[in-house]
CSV table of C-alpha atoms in Angstrom, one decimal:
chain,number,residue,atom,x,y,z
A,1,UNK,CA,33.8,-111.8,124.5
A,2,UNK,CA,34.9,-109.2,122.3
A,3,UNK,CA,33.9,-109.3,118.8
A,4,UNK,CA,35.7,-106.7,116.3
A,5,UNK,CA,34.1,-105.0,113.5
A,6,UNK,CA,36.1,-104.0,110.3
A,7,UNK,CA,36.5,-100.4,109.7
A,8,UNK,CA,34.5,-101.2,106.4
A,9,UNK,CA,32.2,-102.7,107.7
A,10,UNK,CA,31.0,-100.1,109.5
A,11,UNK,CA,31.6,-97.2,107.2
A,12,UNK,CA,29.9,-98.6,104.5
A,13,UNK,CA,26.6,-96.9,105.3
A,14,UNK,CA,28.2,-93.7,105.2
A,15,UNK,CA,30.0,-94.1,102.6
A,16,UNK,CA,26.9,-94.7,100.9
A,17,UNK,CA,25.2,-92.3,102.1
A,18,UNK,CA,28.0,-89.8,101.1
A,19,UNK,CA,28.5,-90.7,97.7
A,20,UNK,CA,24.1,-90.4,97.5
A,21,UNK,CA,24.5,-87.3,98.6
A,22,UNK,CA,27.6,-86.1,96.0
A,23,UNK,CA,25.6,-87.4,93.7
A,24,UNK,CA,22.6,-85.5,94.0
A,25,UNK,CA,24.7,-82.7,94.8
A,26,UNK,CA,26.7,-82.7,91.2
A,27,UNK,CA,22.9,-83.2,89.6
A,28,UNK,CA,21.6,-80.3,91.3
A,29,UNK,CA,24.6,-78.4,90.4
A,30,UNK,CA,24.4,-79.6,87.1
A,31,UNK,CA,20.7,-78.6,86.9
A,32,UNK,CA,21.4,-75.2,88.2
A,33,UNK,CA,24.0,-74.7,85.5
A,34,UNK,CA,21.7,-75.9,82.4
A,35,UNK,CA,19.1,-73.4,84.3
A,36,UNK,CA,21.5,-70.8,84.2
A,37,UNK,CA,22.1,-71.2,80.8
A,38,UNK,CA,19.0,-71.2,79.7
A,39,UNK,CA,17.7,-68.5,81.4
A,40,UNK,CA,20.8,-66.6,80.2
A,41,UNK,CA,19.9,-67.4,76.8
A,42,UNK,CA,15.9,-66.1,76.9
A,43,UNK,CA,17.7,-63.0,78.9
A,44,UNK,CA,20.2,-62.1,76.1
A,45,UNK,CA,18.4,-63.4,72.9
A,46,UNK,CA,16.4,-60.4,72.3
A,47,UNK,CA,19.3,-57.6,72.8
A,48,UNK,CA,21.5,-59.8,70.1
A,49,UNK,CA,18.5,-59.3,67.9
A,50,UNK,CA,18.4,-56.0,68.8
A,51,UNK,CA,22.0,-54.8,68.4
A,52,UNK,CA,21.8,-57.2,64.7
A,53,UNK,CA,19.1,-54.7,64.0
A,54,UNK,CA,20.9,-51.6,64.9
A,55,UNK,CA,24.1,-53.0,62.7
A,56,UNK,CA,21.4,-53.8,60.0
A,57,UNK,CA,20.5,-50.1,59.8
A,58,UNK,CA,24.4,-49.1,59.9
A,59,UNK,CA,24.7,-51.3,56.6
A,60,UNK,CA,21.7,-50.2,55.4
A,61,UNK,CA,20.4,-53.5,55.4
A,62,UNK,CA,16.8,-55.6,56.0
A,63,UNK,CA,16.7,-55.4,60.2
A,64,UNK,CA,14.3,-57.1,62.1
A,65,UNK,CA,13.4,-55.4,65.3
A,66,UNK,CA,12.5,-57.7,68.8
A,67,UNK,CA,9.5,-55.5,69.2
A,68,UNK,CA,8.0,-58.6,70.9
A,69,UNK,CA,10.4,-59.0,73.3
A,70,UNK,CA,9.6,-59.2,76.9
A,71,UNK,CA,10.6,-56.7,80.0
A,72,UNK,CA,13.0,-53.4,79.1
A,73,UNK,CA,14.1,-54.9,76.6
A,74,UNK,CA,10.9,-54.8,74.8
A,75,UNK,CA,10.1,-51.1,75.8
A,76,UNK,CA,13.7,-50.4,74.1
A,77,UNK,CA,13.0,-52.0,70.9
A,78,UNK,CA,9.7,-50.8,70.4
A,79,UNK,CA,11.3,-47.3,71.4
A,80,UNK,CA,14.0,-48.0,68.8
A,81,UNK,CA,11.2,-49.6,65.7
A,82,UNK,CA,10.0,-46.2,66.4
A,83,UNK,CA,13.0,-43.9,66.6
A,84,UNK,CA,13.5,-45.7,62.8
A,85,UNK,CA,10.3,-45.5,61.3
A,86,UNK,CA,10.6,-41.6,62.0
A,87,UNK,CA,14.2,-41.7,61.3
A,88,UNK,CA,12.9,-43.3,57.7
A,89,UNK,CA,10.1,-40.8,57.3
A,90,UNK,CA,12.1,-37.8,57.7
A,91,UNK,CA,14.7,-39.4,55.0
A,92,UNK,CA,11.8,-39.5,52.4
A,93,UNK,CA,10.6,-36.6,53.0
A,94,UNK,CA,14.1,-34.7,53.2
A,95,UNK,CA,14.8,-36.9,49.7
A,96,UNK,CA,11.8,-35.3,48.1
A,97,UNK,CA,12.8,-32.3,49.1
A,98,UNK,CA,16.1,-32.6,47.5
A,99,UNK,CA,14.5,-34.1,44.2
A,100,UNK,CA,11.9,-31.1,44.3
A,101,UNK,CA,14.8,-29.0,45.0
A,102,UNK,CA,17.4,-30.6,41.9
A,103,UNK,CA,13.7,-30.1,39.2
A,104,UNK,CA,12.8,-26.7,40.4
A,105,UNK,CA,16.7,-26.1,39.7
A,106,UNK,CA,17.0,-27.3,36.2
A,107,UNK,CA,13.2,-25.9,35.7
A,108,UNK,CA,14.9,-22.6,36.5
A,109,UNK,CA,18.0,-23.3,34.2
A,110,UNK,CA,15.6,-25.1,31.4
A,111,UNK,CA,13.6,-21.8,31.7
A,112,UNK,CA,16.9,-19.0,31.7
A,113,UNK,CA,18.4,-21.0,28.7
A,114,UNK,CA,14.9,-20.8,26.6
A,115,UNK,CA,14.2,-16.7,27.8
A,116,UNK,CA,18.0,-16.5,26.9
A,117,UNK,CA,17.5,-18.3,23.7
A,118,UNK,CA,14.2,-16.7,23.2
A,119,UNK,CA,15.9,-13.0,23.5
A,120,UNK,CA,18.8,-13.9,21.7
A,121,UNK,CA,16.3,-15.1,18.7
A,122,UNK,CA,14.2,-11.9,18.5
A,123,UNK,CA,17.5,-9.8,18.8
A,124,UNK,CA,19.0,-10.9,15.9
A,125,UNK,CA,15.5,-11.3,13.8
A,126,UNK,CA,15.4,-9.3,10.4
A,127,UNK,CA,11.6,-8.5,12.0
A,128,UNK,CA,11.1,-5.8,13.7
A,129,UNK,CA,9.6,-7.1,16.9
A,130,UNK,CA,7.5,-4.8,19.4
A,131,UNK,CA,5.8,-5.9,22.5
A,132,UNK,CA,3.3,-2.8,24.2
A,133,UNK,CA,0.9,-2.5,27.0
A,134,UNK,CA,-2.6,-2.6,27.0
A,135,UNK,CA,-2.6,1.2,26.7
A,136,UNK,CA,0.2,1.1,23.8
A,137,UNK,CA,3.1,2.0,25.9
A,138,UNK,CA,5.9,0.2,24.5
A,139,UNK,CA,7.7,-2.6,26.8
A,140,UNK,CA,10.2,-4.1,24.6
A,141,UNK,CA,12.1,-3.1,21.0
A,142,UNK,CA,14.3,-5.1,19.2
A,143,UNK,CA,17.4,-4.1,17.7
A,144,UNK,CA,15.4,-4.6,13.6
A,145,UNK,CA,13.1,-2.2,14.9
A,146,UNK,CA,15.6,0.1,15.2
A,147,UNK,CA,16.7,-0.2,11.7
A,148,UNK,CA,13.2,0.1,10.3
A,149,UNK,CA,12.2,3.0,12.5
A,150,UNK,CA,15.3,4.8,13.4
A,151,UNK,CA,14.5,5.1,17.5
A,152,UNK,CA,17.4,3.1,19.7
A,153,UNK,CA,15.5,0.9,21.8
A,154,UNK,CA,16.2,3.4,25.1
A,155,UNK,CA,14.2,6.2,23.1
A,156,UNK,CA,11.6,3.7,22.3
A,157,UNK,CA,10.9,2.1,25.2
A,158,UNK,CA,8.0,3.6,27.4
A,159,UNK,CA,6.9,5.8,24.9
A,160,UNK,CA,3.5,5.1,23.5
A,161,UNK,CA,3.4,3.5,20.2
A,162,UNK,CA,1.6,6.2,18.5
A,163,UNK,CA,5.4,7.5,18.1
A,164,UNK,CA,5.3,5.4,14.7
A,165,UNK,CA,2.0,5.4,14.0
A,166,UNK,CA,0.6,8.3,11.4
A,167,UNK,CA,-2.4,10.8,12.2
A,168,UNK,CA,-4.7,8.8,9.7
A,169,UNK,CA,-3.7,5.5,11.1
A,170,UNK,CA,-4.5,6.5,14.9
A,171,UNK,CA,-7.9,4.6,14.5
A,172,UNK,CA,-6.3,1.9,13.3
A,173,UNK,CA,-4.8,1.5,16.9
A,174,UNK,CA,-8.0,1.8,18.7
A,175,UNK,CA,-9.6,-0.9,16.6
A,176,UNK,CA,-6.3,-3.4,16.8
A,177,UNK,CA,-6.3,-3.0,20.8
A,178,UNK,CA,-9.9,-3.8,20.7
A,179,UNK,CA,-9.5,-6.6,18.7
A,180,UNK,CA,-6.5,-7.9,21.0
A,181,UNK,CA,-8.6,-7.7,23.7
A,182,UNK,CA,-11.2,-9.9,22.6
A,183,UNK,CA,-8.1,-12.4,21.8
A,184,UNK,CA,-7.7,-11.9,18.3
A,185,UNK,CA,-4.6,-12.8,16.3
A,186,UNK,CA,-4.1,-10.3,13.3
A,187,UNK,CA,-2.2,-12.2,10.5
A,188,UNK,CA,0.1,-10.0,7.7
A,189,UNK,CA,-2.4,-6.4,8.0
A,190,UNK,CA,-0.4,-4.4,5.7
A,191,UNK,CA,-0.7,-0.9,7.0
A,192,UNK,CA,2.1,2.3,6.9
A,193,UNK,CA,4.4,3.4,9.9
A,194,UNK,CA,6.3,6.5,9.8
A,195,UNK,CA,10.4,6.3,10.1
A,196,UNK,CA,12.1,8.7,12.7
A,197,UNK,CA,13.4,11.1,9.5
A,198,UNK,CA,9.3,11.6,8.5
A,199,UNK,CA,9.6,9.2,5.6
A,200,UNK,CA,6.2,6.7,5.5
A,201,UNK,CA,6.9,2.7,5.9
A,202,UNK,CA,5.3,0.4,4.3
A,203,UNK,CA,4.9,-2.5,6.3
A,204,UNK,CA,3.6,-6.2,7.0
A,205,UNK,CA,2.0,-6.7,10.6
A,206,UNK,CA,1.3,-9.3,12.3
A,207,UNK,CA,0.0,-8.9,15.9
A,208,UNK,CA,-1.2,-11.0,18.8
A,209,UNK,CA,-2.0,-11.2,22.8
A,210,UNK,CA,0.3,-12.0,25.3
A,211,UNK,CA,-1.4,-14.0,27.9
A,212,UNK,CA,-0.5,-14.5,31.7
A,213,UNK,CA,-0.7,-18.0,32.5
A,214,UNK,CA,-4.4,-17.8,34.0
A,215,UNK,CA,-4.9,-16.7,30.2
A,216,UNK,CA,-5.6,-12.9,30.5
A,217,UNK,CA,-4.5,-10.8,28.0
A,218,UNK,CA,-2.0,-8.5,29.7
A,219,UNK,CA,0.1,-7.0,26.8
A,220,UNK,CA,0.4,-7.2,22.8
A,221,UNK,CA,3.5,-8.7,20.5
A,222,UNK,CA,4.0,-6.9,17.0
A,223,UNK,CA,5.8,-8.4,14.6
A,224,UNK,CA,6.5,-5.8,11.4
A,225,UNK,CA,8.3,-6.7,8.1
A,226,UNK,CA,9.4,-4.0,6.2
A,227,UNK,CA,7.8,-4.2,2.5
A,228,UNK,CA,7.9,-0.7,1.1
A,229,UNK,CA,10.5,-2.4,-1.7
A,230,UNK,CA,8.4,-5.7,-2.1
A,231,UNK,CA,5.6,-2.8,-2.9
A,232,UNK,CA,7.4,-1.4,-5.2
A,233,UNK,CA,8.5,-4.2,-7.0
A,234,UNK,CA,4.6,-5.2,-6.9
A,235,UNK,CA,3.8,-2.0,-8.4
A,236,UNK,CA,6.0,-1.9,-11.0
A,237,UNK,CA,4.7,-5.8,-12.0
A,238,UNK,CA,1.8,-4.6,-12.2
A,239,UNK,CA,2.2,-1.8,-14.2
A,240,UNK,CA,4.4,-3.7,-16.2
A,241,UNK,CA,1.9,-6.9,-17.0
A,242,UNK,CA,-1.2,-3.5,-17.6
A,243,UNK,CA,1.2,-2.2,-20.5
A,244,UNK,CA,1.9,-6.1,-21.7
A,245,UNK,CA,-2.1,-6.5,-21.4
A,246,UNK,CA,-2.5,-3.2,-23.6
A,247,UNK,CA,-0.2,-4.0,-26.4
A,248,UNK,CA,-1.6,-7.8,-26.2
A,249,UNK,CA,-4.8,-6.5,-26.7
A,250,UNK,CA,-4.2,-3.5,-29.0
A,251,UNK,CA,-1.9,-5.0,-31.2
A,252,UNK,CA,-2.3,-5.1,-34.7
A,253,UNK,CA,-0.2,-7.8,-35.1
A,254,UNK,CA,-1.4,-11.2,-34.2
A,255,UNK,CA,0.4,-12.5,-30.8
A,256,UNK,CA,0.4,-16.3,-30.0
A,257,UNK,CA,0.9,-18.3,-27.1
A,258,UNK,CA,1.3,-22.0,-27.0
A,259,UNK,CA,2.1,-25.3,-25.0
A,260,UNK,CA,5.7,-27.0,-25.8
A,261,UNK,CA,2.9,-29.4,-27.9
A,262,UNK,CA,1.8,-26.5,-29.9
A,263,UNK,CA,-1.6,-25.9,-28.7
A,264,UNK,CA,-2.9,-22.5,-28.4
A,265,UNK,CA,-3.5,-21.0,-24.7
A,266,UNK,CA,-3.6,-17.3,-25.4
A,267,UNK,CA,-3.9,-15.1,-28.5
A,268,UNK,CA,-4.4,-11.7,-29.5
A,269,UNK,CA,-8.0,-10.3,-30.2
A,270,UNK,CA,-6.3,-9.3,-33.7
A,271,UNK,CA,-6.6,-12.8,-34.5
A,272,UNK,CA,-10.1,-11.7,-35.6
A,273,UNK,CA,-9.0,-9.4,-38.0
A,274,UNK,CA,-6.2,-11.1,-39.3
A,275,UNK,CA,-7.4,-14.8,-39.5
A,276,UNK,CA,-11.3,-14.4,-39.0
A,277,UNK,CA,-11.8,-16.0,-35.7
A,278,UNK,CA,-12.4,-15.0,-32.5
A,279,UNK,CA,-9.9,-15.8,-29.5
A,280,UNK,CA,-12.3,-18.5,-28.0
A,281,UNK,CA,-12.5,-20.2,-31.1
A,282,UNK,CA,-8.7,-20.8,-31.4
A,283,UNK,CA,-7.5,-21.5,-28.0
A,284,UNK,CA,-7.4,-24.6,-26.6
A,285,UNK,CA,-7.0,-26.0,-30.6
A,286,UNK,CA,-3.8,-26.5,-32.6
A,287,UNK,CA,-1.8,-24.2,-34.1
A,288,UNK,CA,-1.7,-26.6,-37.0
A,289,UNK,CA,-5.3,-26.7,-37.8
A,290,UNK,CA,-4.7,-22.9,-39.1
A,291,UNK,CA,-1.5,-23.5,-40.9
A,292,UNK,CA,-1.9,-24.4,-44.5
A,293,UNK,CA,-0.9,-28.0,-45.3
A,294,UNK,CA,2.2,-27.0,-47.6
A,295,UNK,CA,3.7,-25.3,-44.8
A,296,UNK,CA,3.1,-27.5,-41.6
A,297,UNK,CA,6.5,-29.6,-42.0
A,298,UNK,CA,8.4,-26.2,-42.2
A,299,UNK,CA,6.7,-24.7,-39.2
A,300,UNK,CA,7.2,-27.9,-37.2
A,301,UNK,CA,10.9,-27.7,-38.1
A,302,UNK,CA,11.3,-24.2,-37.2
A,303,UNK,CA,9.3,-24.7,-33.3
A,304,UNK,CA,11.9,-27.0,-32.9
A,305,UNK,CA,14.8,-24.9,-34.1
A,306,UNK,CA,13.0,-22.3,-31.7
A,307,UNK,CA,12.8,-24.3,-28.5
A,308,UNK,CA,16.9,-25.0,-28.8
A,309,UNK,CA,17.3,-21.7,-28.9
A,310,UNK,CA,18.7,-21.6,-32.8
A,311,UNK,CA,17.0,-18.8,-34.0
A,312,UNK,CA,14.1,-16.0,-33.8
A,313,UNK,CA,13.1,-15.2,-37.1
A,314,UNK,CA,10.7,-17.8,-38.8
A,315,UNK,CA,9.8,-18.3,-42.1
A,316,UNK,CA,6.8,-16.6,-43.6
A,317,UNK,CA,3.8,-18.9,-43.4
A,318,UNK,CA,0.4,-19.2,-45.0
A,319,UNK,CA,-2.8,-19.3,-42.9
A,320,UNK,CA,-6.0,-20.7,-43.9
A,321,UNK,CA,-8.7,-17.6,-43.1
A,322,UNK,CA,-11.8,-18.9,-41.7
A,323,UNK,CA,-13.4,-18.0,-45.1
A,324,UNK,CA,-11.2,-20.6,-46.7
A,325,UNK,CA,-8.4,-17.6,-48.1
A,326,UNK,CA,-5.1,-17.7,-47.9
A,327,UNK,CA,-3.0,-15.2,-45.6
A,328,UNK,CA,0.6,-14.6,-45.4
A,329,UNK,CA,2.0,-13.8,-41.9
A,330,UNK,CA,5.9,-13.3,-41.1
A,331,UNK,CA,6.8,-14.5,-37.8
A,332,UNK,CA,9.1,-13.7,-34.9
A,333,UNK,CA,9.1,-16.3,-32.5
A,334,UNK,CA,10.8,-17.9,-29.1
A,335,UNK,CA,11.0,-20.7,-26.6
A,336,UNK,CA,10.8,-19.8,-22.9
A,337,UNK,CA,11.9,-22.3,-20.5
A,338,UNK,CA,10.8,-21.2,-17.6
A,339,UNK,CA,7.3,-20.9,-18.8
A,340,UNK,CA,7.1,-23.8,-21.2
A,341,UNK,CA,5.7,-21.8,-23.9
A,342,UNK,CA,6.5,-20.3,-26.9
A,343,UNK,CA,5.9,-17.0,-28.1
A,344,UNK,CA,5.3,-15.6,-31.3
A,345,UNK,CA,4.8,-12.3,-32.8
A,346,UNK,CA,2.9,-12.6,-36.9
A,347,UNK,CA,2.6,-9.8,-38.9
A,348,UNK,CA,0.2,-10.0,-41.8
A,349,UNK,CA,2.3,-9.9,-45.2
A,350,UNK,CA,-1.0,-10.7,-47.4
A,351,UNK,CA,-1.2,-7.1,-48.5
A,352,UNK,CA,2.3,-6.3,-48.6
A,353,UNK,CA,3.0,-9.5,-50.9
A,354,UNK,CA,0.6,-8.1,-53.4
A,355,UNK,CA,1.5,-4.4,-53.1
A,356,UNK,CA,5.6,-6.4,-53.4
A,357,UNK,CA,3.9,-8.3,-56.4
A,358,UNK,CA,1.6,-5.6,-58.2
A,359,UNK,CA,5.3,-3.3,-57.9
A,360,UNK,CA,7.7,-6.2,-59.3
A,361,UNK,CA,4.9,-6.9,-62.4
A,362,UNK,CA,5.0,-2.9,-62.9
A,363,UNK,CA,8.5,-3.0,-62.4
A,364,UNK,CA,9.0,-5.8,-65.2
A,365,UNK,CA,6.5,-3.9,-67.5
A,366,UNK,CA,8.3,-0.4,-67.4
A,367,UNK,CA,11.9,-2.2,-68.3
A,368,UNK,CA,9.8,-3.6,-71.3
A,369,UNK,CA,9.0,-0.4,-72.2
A,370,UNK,CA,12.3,1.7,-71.8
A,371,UNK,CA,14.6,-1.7,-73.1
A,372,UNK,CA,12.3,-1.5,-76.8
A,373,UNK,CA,12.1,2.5,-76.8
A,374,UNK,CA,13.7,3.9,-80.0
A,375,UNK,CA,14.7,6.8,-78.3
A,376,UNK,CA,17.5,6.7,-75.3
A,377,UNK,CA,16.3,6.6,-71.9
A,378,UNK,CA,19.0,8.0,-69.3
A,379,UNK,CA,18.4,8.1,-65.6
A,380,UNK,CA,20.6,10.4,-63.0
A,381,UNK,CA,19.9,10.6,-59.6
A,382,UNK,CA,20.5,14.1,-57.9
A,383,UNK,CA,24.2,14.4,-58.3
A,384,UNK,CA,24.3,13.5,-61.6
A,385,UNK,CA,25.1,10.1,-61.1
A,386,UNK,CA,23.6,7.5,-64.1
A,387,UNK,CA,21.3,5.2,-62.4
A,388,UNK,CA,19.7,3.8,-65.8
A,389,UNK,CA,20.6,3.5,-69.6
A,390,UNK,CA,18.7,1.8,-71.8
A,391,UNK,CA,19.8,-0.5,-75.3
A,392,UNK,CA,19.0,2.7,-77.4
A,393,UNK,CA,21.7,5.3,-75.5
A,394,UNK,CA,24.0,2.3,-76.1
A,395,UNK,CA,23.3,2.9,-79.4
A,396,UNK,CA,23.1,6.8,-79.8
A,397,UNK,CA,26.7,7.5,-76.8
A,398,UNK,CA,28.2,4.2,-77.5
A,399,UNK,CA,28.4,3.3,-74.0
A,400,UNK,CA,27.3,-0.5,-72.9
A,401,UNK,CA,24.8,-0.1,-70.2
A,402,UNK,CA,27.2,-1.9,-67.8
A,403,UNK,CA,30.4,1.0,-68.1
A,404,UNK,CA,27.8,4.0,-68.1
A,405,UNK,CA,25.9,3.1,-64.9
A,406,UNK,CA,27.6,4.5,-61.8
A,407,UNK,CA,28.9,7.2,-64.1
A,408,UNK,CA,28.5,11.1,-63.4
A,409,UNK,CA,27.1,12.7,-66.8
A,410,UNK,CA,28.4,16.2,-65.7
C-alpha cells in the first residue's frame, strides 16, 4: 500500500529551518551594521573634534583640542595642542614686540619734538644762553648771545669761555666751576662780561649743572641777561632819591608828606625850626592838630581842591608853634595818585608879614608926613619922570596930583 505525503508536509521542517536561519542571519547582519556604526563613530569622533578645533583657530575662536583621544589620533592632537600653544606664545611675544616697538617710536618722536621745541625755545630767548664743559670750553651759544657779546655762534663755539670773561673776573670762573661741581645752582650773580668791541657788560647770571642721567655733573648751563641799562637806570634812581634826600633834609622850607586822610608820614627836619617840634613828634599825628582853628575849614577845602587836581598854590595858613605862637607859612601843594599822598612845600611868612607890616605902617606914616608938609614935595625917578606930588605942589604949580604924576619935569 502506498501512502502519499503532501509536498508540504514534508517541507515544512525546512522551511522552518530556513526561515530560522534568515532570521538569524538578518539579526547578525543587523548587529554587524549597528557594530559598524558604532565603531565608526568612536573611530571618527575625535578627528571631528579635531578639525572643529583647527577651524576654531582659523576664526579665531574658543577650540577644544581631543588631547584625550585614543590611538594616532591622540598623538596628533596633543602634537597639534602643542604646535598652538607655541603658535600662541610666539604671537604674545611678537605682539609685545610690536607694542615695545610702536612706544619706543613715539618715545623717540615725544623726545625729537621736546629737543626740537627745547632748541627752538632757547633760540629765540631774549637770554643769552651758554652751555660749557667742565673745563669751560663752550658747547653750545645761542643766537641772544650773539647780540650781547658780538661772537657768531661758529666763532664761539669750542673756544673757552674766558673769551668773555675780564682779567679781574678770571677767579671768578675758578670759584663758579667749583661750586658747579659740588652741584650748586647760582641764582641772578651780577658780575661784568666784556663785548667782542672791548666794551664791559653788565650782566645778570644765572648758572647751573647739567647732569647725565646717573646724576653726574658732566657740563654747566649759563643763562646771562643783559642789565648794563637796568644799572643805569638804578644808578641814576639812586642818585636821584640822594639829591631828593639832601634837599628834604637841608631844606629850609618845611616839606610835608601826608596820607589821603591827612596824617603826617614824613616831614622835614626844618619842622623844628619853623614849628618847634621835632620830626617824631609830628609824624604819625594830624596835620590838623598844628593848624590854627580859624583856618582848618579853609585848609580842608583846599586838600580837597588839591587831590582833584584844581590847583597848586594854597592859601597862607597860620600854625600853632609848640610854644603856643602863631606862624604864618605859604604853601605849595599837590595830590599824587599813584602814591596816595599829598605833598606840600611851606615857607615861613611870619617874618616877612611883619617886615610887609612894619613897611606898610612906615609907608602910611611918611604919606602923613609929605600929604601935611607946607612945602612941596616932588618925586622923579631917574629920567625925570614925576613919581610923587604932594597937596602943597598942587598948591605952589597948580597941578592936581592925578595930571602931574607920570609927567616928565624936564
Amino acid at each position: 500500500v502506498i501512502e502519499t505525503t503532501p509536498y508540504a508536509a514534508i517541507m515544512a521542517p525546512a522551511e522552518s529551518i530556513r526561515n530560522t536561519s534568515l532570521l538569524v542571519g538578518a539579526i547578525a547582519v543587523l548587529s554587524a551594521a549597528v557594530l559598524a556604526v558604532l565603531i565608526a563613530r568612536s573611530l571618527t569622533r575625535p578627528i571631528v573634534r579635531l578639525t572643529e578645533a583647527v577651524q576654531g583657530v582659523a576664526r579665531k575662536g574658543k577650540i577644544a583640542i581631543p588631547v584625550d583621544a585614543p590611538g594616532e589620533t591622540g598623538v596628533l592632537a596633543r602634537a597639534f595642542a602643542q604646535a598652538i600653544e607655541e603658535v600662541n606664545a610666539k604671537t604674545v611675544a611678537l605682539e609685545q614686540e610690536v607694542q615695545e616697538h610702536r612706544r619706543t617710536i613715539a618715545a623717540r618722536d615725544h623726545h625729537a619734538e621736546r629737543e626740537r621745541l627745547f632748541s627752538a625755545a632757547i633760540e629765540s630767548s631774549n637770554d643769552a644762553i651758554i652751555t660749557t664743559s667742565l673745563d669751560g670750553t663752550i658747547t653750545g651759544w645761542n643766537s641772544a648771545s650773539d647780540r650781547l657779546y658780538g661772537y657768531s655762534a661758529a666763532e664761539a663755539v669750542g673756544k673757552n669761555i674766558t673769551l668773555i670773561v675780564p682779567a679781574d673776573r678770571r677767579a671768578e670762573i675758578r670759584d663758579t666751576m667749583q661750586r658747579i661741581g659740588w652741584g650748586e645752582r647760582i641764582e641772578q650773580h651780577e658780575t661784568v662780561r666784556l663785548h667782542r668791541d672791548g666794551r664791559a657788560i653788565d650782566i645778570s647770571l644765572s648758572i647751573s649743572p647739567i647732569k647725565s642721567p646717573s646724576g653726574a655733573t658732566i657740563g654747566i648751563s649759563k643763562v646771562a641777561r643783559d642789565i648794563t641799562d637796568a644799572n643805569k637806570t638804578r644808578q641814576a634812581l639812586r642818585q636821584q632819591t640822594e639829591e631828593l634826600r639832601r634837599i628834604f633834609e637841608t631844606s629850609q622850607d618845611l616839606i610835608i608828606v601826608m596820607d589821603s586822610r591827612g596824617f603826617l608820614v614824613q616831614i622835614s627836619p626844618s619842622c623844628e625850626a619853623i614849628l618847634g617840634y621835632r620830626p617824631e613828634e609830628m609824624i604819625g599825628r594830624s596835620g590838623a592838630d598844628f593848624v590854627h582853628p580859624d583856618h582848618l575849614e579853609t585848609s580842608r577845602q583846599e586838600m580837597r581842591a588839591a587831590r582833584r587836581g584844581q590847583r597848586s598854590k594854597l592859601s597862607d595858613t597860620r600854625y600853632i608853634h609848640k610854644n603856643g605862637r602863631e606862624v604864618w607859612l605859604s604853601w605849595l601843594g599837590t595830590w599824587s595818585e599813584p602814591a596816595k599822598r599829598f605833598f606840600f612845600v611851606g615857607r615861613d611868612m611870619t617874618e616877612s608879614r611883619l617886615a610887609q607890616e612894619t613897611l606898610r605902617e612906615s609907608e602910611q606914616l611918611a604919606r602923613g608926613i609929605i600929604d601935611t608938609a607946607l612945602d612941596a614935595f616932588v618925586q622923579v625917578d631917574q629920567t625925570g619922570v614925576i613919581r610923587d606930588w604932594n597937596a602943597q605942589a598942587e598948591n605952589i604949580f597948580g597941578w592936581p596930583r592925578d595930571e602931574a604924576l607920570g609927567n616928565n619935569v624936564f
